[in-house]
CSV table of C-alpha atoms in Angstrom, one decimal:
chain,number,residue,atom,x,y,z
A,1444,MET,CA,8.3,-9.2,-0.8
A,1445,LYS,CA,5.2,-7.0,-1.9
A,1446,LEU,CA,1.4,-7.9,-1.4
A,1447,SER,CA,-1.3,-5.9,-3.1
A,1448,PHE,CA,-4.9,-6.7,-3.7
A,1449,PRO,CA,-5.8,-6.5,-7.5
A,1450,ASP,CA,-9.1,-4.8,-8.2
A,1451,ALA,CA,-9.5,-3.4,-4.6
A,1452,ASN,CA,-10.9,-0.2,-3.5
A,1453,PRO,CA,-8.0,2.4,-4.1
A,1454,ARG,CA,-9.8,4.5,-1.7
A,1455,ALA,CA,-10.4,2.0,1.2
A,1456,ARG,CA,-10.4,4.0,4.6
A,1457,ILE,CA,-7.6,3.1,6.9
A,1458,GLU,CA,-8.4,3.2,10.3
A,1459,PRO,CA,-6.8,2.1,13.7
A,1460,PHE,CA,-8.7,-0.3,16.1
A,1461,GLY,CA,-8.3,-1.6,19.5
A,1462,GLN,CA,-6.7,1.2,21.3
A,1463,LEU,CA,-4.1,0.0,24.1
A,1464,SER,CA,-3.4,1.4,27.3
A,1465,THR,CA,0.1,2.1,26.3
A,1466,SER,CA,1.5,5.2,24.7
A,1467,VAL,CA,4.7,6.0,22.8
A,1468,ASN,CA,7.0,9.1,22.7
A,1469,TYR,CA,9.1,10.1,19.6
A,1470,PHE,CA,12.0,12.3,20.5
A,1471,ILE,CA,13.7,12.4,17.2
A,1472,GLY,CA,16.1,15.2,16.2
A,1473,ASN,CA,17.1,18.3,18.3
A,1474,ASP,CA,14.0,20.3,18.0
A,1475,PRO,CA,11.4,19.9,20.3
A,1476,ALA,CA,8.9,21.2,18.0
A,1477,ASN,CA,9.3,17.9,16.0
A,1478,TRP,CA,9.0,15.6,19.0
A,1479,GLN,CA,5.7,13.7,19.7
A,1480,THR,CA,4.6,12.4,23.1
A,1481,ASN,CA,1.7,10.4,24.2
A,1482,VAL,CA,1.1,8.8,20.7
A,1483,PRO,CA,-1.6,6.2,21.4
A,1484,VAL,CA,-0.7,2.6,20.3
A,1485,TYR,CA,-3.5,0.5,18.6
A,1486,HIS,CA,-4.0,-3.5,18.1
A,1487,GLY,CA,-4.1,-3.1,14.2
A,1488,VAL,CA,-5.6,-1.0,11.4
A,1489,ARG,CA,-8.5,-1.8,9.5
A,1490,TYR,CA,-9.0,-1.0,5.4
A,1491,ARG,CA,-12.8,-0.3,5.4
A,1492,GLU,CA,-14.3,-1.6,2.3
A,1493,LEU,CA,-11.4,-2.9,0.7
A,1494,TYR,CA,-13.9,-4.8,-1.5
A,1495,PRO,CA,-17.7,-4.1,-1.6
A,1496,GLY,CA,-18.8,-5.4,2.0
A,1497,ILE,CA,-15.1,-6.8,3.0
A,1498,ASP,CA,-12.8,-4.9,5.5
A,1499,LEU,CA,-9.4,-6.2,6.0
A,1500,GLU,CA,-8.0,-6.2,9.5
A,1501,ILE,CA,-4.1,-6.3,10.0
A,1502,SER,CA,-2.6,-6.7,13.5
A,1503,GLY,CA,0.3,-8.6,15.2
A,1504,ALA,CA,0.5,-11.3,17.8
A,1505,GLY,CA,3.6,-13.0,19.0
A,1506,GLY,CA,5.9,-11.1,16.5
A,1507,LYS,CA,3.8,-12.3,13.5
A,1508,TRP,CA,1.2,-10.3,11.2
A,1509,GLU,CA,-2.3,-11.4,11.5
A,1510,TRP,CA,-4.6,-10.7,8.6
A,1511,GLN,CA,-8.4,-11.2,8.7
A,1512,LEU,CA,-11.1,-10.4,6.2
A,1513,VAL,CA,-14.4,-9.3,7.9
A,1514,CYS,CA,-17.7,-9.5,6.1
A,1515,ALA,CA,-20.5,-7.0,6.5
A,1516,GLY,CA,-23.7,-8.5,8.2
A,1517,GLY,CA,-22.0,-11.7,9.4
A,1518,PRO,CA,-19.8,-14.6,8.4
A,1519,CYS,CA,-17.9,-14.4,5.2
A,1520,VAL,CA,-19.2,-16.8,2.6
A,1521,PRO,CA,-17.5,-18.1,-0.5
A,1522,GLU,CA,-19.8,-15.8,-2.9
A,1523,ALA,CA,-18.5,-12.6,-1.2
A,1524,LEU,CA,-14.7,-13.9,-0.8
A,1525,GLY,CA,-14.9,-14.7,-4.4
A,1526,GLN,CA,-14.0,-11.0,-5.4
A,1527,VAL,CA,-10.9,-11.0,-3.0
A,1528,ARG,CA,-7.6,-11.0,-4.9
A,1529,LEU,CA,-4.1,-11.4,-3.4
A,1530,ARG,CA,-1.0,-10.7,-5.4
A,1531,VAL,CA,2.4,-11.6,-3.8
A,1532,ASP,CA,5.5,-10.3,-6.0
A,1533,GLY,CA,9.1,-11.1,-4.8
A,1534,ALA,CA,8.5,-14.6,-3.2
A,1535,GLU,CA,10.1,-17.7,-4.4
A,1536,LEU,CA,7.5,-20.4,-2.8
A,1537,LEU,CA,4.3,-19.9,-1.1
A,1538,THR,CA,2.3,-22.5,0.9
A,1539,PRO,CA,-0.6,-22.3,3.3
A,1540,SER,CA,0.2,-22.0,7.1
A,1541,GLY,CA,1.1,-25.2,8.5
A,1542,VAL,CA,1.7,-27.0,5.2
A,1543,LYS,CA,5.3,-28.1,4.6
A,1544,PRO,CA,6.6,-27.4,1.0
A,1545,ALA,CA,7.4,-30.4,-1.1
A,1546,ALA,CA,10.9,-30.7,-2.1
A,1547,VAL,CA,11.7,-29.1,-5.2
A,1548,ALA,CA,14.7,-30.0,-7.5
A,1549,PRO,CA,16.5,-27.2,-9.2
A,1550,GLU,CA,15.9,-26.6,-12.7
A,1551,ARG,CA,18.7,-28.0,-15.2
A,1552,PRO,CA,19.5,-26.2,-18.3
A,1553,ALA,CA,18.3,-28.3,-21.5
A,1554,GLY,CA,20.9,-29.8,-23.4
């Protein structure tokens, strides 16, 4: 599945937020020059100005992704959110969280 944001800012700045007290080490391969130690861990990442006046924050909790739109200057109002578009490719069925999909009968060939 692929998610994208049509007409979004292609140069939105990506930055981490919520640095945790945890750090990790990456010992990949045999060459210590390529090892990384004490790499900081963050709560999530923020796409600054994904749309004018709107940031996207992506984080994880309980093994699930959390996505949140944050509007500059206060709560997100419908007028501001009207510019946001989400495209989902590769999914067969999408339903809002907490809504169970209705039974869908398989298509039958005409004839």
